[in-house]
Short mmCIF file of C-alpha atoms in Angstrom, two decimals:
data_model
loop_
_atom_site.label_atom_id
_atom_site.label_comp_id
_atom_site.label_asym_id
_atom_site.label_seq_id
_atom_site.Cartn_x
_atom_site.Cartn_y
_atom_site.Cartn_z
CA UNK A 1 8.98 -74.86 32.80
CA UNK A 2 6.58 -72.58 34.49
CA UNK A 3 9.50 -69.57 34.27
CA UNK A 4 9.97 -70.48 30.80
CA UNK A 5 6.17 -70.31 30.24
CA UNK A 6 5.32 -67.30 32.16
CA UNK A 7 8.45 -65.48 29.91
CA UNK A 8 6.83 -66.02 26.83
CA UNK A 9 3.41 -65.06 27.82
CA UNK A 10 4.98 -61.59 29.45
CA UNK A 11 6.80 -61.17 25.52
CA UNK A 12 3.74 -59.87 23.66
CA UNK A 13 2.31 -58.01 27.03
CA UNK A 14 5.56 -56.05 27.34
CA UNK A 15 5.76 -55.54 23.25
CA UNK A 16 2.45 -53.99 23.47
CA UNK A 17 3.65 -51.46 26.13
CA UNK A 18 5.46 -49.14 24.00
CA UNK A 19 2.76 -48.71 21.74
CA UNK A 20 0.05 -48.28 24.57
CA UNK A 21 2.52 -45.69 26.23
CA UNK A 22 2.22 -43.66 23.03
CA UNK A 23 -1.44 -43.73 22.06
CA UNK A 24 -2.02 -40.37 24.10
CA UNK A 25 1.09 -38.84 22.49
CA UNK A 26 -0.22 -39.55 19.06
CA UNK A 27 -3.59 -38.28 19.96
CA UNK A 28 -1.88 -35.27 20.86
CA UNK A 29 -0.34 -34.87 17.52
CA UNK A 30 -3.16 -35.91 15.98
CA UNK A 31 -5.14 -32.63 17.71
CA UNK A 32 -1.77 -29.82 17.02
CA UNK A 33 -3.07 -26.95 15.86
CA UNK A 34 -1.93 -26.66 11.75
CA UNK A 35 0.95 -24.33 11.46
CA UNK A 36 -0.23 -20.84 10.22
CA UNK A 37 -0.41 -20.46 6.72
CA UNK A 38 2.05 -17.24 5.24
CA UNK A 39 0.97 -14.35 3.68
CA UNK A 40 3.53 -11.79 2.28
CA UNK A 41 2.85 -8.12 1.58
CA UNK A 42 5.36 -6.37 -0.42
CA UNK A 43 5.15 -2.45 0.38
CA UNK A 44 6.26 -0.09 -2.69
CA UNK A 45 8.84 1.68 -0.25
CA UNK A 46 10.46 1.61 2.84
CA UNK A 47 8.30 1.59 6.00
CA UNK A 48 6.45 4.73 6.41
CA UNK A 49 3.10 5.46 7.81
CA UNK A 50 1.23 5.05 4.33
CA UNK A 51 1.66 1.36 4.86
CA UNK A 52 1.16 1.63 8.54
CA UNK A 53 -2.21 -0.64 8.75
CA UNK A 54 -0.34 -3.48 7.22
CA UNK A 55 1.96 -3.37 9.50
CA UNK A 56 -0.11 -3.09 12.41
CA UNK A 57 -1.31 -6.00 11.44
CA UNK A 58 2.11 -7.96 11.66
CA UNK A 59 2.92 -6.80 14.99
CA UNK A 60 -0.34 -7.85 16.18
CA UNK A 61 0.02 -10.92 15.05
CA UNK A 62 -4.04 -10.37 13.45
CA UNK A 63 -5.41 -13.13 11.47
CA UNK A 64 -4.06 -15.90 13.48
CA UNK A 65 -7.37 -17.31 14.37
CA UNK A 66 -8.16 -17.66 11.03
CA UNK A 67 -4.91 -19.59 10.36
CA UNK A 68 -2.57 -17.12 8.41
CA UNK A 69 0.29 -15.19 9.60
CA UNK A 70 0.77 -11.40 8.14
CA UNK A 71 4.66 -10.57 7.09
CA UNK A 72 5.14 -6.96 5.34
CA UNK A 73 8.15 -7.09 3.07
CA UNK A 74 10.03 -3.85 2.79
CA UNK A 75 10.16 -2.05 -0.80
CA UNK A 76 12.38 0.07 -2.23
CA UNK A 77 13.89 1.93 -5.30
CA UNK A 78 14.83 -1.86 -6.79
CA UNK A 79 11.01 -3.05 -5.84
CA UNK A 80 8.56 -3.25 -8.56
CA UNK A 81 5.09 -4.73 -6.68
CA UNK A 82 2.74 -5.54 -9.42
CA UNK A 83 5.36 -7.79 -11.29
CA UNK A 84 6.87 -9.11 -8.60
CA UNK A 85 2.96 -10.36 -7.14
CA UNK A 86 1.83 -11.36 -10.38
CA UNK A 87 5.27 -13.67 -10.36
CA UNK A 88 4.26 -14.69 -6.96
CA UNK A 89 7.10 -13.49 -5.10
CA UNK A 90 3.99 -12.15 -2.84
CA UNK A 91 0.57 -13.09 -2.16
CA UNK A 92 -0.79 -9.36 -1.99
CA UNK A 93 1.18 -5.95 -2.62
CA UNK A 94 0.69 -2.13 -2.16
CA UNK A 95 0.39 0.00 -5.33
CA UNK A 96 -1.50 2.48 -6.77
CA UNK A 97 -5.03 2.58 -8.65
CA UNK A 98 -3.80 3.99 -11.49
CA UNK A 99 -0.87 1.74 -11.79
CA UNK A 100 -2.95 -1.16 -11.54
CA UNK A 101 -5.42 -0.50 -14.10
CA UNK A 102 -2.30 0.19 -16.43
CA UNK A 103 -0.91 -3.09 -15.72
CA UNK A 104 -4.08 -4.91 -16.27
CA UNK A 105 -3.93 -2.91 -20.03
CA UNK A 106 -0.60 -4.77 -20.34
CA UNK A 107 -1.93 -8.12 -19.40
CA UNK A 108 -1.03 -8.03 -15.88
CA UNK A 109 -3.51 -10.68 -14.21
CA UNK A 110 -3.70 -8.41 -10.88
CA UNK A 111 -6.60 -6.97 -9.32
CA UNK A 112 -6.94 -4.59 -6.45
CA UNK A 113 -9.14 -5.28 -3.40
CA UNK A 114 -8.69 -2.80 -0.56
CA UNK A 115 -8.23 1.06 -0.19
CA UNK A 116 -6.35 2.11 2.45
CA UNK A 117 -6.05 5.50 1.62
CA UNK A 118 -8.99 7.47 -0.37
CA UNK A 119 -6.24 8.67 -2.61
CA UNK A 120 -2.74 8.86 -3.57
CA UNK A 121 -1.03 12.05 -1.49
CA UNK A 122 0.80 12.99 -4.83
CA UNK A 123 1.97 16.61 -4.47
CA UNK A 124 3.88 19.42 -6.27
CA UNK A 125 5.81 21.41 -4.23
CA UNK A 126 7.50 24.81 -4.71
CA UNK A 127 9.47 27.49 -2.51
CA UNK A 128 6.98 29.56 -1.05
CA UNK A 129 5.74 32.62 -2.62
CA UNK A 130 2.73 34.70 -2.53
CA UNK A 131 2.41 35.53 -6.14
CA UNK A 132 1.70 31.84 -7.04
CA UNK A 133 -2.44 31.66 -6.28
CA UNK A 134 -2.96 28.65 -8.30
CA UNK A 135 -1.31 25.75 -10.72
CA UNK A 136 -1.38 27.85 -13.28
CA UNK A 137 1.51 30.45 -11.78
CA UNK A 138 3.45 27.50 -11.89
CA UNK A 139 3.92 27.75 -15.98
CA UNK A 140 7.18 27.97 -17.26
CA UNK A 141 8.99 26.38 -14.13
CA UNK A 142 11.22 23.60 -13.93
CA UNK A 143 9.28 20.36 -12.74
CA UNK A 144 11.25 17.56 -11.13
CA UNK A 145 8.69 14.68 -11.78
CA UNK A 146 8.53 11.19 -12.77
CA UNK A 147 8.22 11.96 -16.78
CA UNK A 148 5.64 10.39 -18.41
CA UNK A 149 3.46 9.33 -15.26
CA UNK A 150 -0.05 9.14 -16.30
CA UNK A 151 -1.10 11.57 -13.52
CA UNK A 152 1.82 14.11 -14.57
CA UNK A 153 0.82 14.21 -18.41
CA UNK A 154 -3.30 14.62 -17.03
CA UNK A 155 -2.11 17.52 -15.22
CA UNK A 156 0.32 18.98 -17.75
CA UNK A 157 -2.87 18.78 -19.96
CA UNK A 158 -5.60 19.76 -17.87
CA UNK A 159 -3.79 22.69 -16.57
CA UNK A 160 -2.39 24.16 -19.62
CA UNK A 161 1.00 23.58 -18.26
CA UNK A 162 2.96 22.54 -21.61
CA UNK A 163 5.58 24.60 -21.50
CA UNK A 164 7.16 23.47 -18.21
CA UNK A 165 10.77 21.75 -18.93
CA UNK A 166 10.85 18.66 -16.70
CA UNK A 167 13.45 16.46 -15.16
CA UNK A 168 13.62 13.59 -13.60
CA UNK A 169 12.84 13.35 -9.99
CA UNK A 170 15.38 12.17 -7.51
CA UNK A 171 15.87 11.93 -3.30
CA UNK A 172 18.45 14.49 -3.75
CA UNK A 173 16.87 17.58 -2.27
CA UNK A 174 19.79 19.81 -2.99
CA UNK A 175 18.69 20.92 -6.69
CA UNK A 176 15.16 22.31 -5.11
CA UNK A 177 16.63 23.87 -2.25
CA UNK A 178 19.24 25.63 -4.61
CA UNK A 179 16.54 26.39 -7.30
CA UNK A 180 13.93 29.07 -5.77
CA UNK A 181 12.02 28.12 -9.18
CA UNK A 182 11.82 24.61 -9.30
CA UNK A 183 8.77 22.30 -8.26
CA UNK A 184 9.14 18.98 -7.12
CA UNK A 185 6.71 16.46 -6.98
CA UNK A 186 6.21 14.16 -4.11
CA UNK A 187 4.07 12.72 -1.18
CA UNK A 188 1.63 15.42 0.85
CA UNK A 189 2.63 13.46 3.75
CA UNK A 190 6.80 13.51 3.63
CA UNK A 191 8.00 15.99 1.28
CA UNK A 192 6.85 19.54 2.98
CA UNK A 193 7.84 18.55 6.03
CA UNK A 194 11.53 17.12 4.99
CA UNK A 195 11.36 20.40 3.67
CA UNK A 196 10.68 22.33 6.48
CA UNK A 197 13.63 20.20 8.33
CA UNK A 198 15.89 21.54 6.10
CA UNK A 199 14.93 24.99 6.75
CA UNK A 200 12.89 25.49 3.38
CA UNK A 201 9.88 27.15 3.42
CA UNK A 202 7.68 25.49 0.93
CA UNK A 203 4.28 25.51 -0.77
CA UNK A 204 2.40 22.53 -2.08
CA UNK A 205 -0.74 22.02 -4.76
CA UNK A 206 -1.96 18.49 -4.11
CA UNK A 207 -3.17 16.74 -7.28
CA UNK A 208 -6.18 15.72 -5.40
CA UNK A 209 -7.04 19.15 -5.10
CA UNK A 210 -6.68 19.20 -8.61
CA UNK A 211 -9.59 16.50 -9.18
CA UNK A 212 -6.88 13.43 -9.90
CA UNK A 213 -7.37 10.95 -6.62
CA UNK A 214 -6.39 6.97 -7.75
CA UNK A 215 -6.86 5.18 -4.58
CA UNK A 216 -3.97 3.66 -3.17
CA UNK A 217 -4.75 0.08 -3.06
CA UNK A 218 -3.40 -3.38 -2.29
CA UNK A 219 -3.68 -6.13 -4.56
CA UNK A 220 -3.35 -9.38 -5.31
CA UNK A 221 -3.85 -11.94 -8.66
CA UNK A 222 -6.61 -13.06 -10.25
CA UNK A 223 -4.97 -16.81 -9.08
CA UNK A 224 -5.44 -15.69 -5.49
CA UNK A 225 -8.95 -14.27 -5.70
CA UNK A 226 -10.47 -17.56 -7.61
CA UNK A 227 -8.38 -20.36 -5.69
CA UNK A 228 -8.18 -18.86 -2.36
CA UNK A 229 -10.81 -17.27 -1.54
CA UNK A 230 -10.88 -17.86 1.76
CA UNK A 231 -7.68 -16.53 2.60
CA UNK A 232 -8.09 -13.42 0.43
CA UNK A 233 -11.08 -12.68 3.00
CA UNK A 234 -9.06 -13.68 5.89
CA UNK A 235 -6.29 -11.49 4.83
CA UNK A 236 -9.00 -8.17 4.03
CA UNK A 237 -10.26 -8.61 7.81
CA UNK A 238 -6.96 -8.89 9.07
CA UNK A 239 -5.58 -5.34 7.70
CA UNK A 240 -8.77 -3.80 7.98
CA UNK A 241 -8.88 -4.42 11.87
CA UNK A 242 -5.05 -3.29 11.58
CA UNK A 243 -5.77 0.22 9.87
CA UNK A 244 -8.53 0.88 12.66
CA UNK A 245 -5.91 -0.41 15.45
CA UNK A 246 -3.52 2.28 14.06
CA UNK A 247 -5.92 5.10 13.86
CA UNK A 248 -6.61 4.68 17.50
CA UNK A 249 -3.30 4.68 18.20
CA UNK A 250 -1.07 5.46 15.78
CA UNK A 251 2.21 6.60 18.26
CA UNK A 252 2.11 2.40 18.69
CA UNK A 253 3.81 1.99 15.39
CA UNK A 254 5.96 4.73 15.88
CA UNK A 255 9.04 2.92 17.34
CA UNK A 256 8.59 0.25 14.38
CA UNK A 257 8.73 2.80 11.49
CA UNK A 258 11.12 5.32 13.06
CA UNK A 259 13.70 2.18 13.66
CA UNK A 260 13.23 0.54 10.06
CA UNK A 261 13.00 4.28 8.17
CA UNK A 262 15.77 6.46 9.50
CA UNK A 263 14.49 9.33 7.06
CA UNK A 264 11.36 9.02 8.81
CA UNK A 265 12.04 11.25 12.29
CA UNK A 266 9.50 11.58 14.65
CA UNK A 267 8.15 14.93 13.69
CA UNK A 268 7.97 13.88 10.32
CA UNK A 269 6.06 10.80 11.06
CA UNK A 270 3.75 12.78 13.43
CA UNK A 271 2.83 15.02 10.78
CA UNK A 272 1.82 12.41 8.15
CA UNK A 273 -0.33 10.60 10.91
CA UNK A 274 -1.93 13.80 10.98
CA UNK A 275 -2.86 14.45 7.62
CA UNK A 276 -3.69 10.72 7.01
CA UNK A 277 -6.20 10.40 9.81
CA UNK A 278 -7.70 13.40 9.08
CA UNK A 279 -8.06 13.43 5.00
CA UNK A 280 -7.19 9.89 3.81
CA UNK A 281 -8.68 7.28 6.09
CA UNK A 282 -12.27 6.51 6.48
CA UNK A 283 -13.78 7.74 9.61
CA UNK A 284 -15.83 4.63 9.69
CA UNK A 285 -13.57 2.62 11.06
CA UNK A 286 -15.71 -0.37 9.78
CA UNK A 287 -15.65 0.69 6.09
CA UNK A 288 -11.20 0.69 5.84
CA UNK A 289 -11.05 -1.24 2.48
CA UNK A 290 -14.05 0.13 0.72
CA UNK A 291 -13.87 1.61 -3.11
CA UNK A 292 -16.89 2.60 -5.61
CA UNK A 293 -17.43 1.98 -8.79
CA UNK A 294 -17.77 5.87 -9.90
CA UNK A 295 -14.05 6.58 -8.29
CA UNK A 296 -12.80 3.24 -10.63
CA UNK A 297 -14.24 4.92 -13.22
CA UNK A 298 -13.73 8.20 -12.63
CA UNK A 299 -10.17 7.45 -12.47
CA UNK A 300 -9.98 5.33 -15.90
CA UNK A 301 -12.19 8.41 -17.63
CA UNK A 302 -9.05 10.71 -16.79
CA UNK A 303 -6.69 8.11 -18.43
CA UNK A 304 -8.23 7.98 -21.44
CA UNK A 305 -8.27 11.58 -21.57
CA UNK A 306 -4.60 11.01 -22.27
CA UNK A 307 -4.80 8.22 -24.10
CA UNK A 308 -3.22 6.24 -21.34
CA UNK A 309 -6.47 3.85 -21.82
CA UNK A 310 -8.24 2.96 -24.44
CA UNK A 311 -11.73 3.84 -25.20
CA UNK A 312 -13.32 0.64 -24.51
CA UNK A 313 -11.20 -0.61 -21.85
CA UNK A 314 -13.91 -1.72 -18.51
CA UNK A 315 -12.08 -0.02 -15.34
CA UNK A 316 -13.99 -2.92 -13.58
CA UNK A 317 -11.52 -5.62 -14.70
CA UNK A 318 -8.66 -4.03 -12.78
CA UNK A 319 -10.61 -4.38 -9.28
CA UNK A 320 -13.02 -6.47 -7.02
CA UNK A 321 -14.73 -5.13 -4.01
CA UNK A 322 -17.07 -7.68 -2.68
CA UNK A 323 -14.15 -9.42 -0.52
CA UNK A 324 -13.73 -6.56 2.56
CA UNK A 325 -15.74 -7.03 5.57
CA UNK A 326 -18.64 -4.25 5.74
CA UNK A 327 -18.41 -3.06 1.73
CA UNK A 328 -21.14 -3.09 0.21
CA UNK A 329 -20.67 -4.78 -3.46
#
């Protein structure tokens, strides 16, 4: 009787075991950190140093204390960015200033918020000759350019250059090289020295030089800025610190872009770190990100001038720039 008795007062005492054994366990859980929330970048090309902050910022993992994890998607010829964003294939994506204040014309609801590079390294470049001292010897030529680009027709108009015969650009580099009067448009960064590698000596006007200088921007949605604030800001800091981590060291990246970008060799990659730390990046490291209203505008004055915008379209609709650490609104 006493057995019998001592067995069913030893039933709820050993029932409750289990569950004592696993209060610590579900404290535990109860204190796991939240998994890391994802935030895709979709570049316009394949991996090159023009992207490099972003992904500096993926292979340092930056952001992860504010509870997001950095992934750069690689574009390409099939890659459209500001559609694909304002889909929401992506959270943020790389593009250029003049591109996005186009697409907000068309009703794209996408806004940029960082500069990574004071402006766009568009180029034009020809087989070197001494009688060409300006744009202007260029008239007559054959241009291989993306036809009807907004900063192609500014130039064709602000330079007089009307009766060039153009034709679509390609990545076939055979037509230049066999053409000793043909111009080619391209990146500052790439093009003269995949040039050069292929043993032809070149000459290059930059359109910057020429007064046309979109920044090139990423960007996200009007969605993102006003429901996630938070991570929009997170995200900023992150690439920001990951633009200043590359132009400190910027042979760090070099195994990751070389290995993803076999067009990109080492020299070629050398050369655009070059260019890009010396002309396109802030030298305050602390102000990466930062745009002004007069270069918005600036920009959207030239696209009216050919009727790319209209007259009363507000440049200021197409960008924010409060959200990057150390900007000044």
């Amino acid at each position: 009787m006493a057995s019998s008795t001592l067995r069913r007062l030893a039933l709820p005492l050993a029932a409750a075991l289990p569950l004592a054994a696993a209060l610590p366990f579900a404290a535990q859980a109860a204190d796991a950190p939240k998994p890391l929330q994802p935030v895709r970048i979709l570049s316009n090309w394949f991996a090159q140093p023009d992207q490099a902050g972003y992904w500096q910022a993926q292979q340092d993992k930056l952001g992860k204390e504010a509870g997001i994890e950095i992934s750069v998607l690689q574009g390409g010829p099939k890659i459209q960015t500001i559609p694909q964003v304002a889909s929401g294939q992506a959270e943020f994506g790389i593009g250029n200033a003049d591109d996005v204040l186009l697409a907000r014309l068309r009703g794209a609801p996408v806004r940029a918020v960082f500069a990574h590079l004071d402006y766009v390294p568009y180029t034009l470049v020809y087989h070197a000759d001494p009688a060409v001292k300006s744009i202007a010897d260029l008239q007559g030529r054959i241009f291989a350019v993306n036809i009807g680009n907004a900063y192609w027709e500014w130039t064709k108009k602000q330079y007089k250059l009307a009766g060039t015969r153009e034709i679509p650009v390609s990545g076939d580099l055979s037509l230049f090289r066999n053409d000793p009067k043909m111009v080619q448009q391209g990146y500052s960064l790439f093009l003269p020295a995949r040039m050069a590698a292929a043993g032809v000596q070149v000459q290059q006007v930059t359109l910057a030089s020429l007064g046309y200088r979109p920044y090139d921007v990423l960007f996200t949605t009007d969605d993102m800025i006003r429901k996630n604030p938070a991570l929009v800001k997170a995200t900023l800091a992150a690439v920001q610190k990951g633009w200043a981590s590359y132009v400190r060291n910027p042979q760090g990246l070099k195994p990751l872009i070389t290995g993803m970008n076999k067009q990109m060799t080492p020299e070629i990659y050398d050369a655009a770190n070059k260019e890009m730390i010396e002309t396109l990046i802030s030298h305050d490291l602390g102000r990466i990100g930062c745009m002004t209203d007069a270069r918005w505008g600036e920009l959207a004055g030239q696209l009216r001038s050919v009727n790319f915008l209209p007259a009363g379209f507000d440049a200021k609709q197409g960008y924010d720039r409060t959200l990057v650490p150390g900007c000044n609104p």
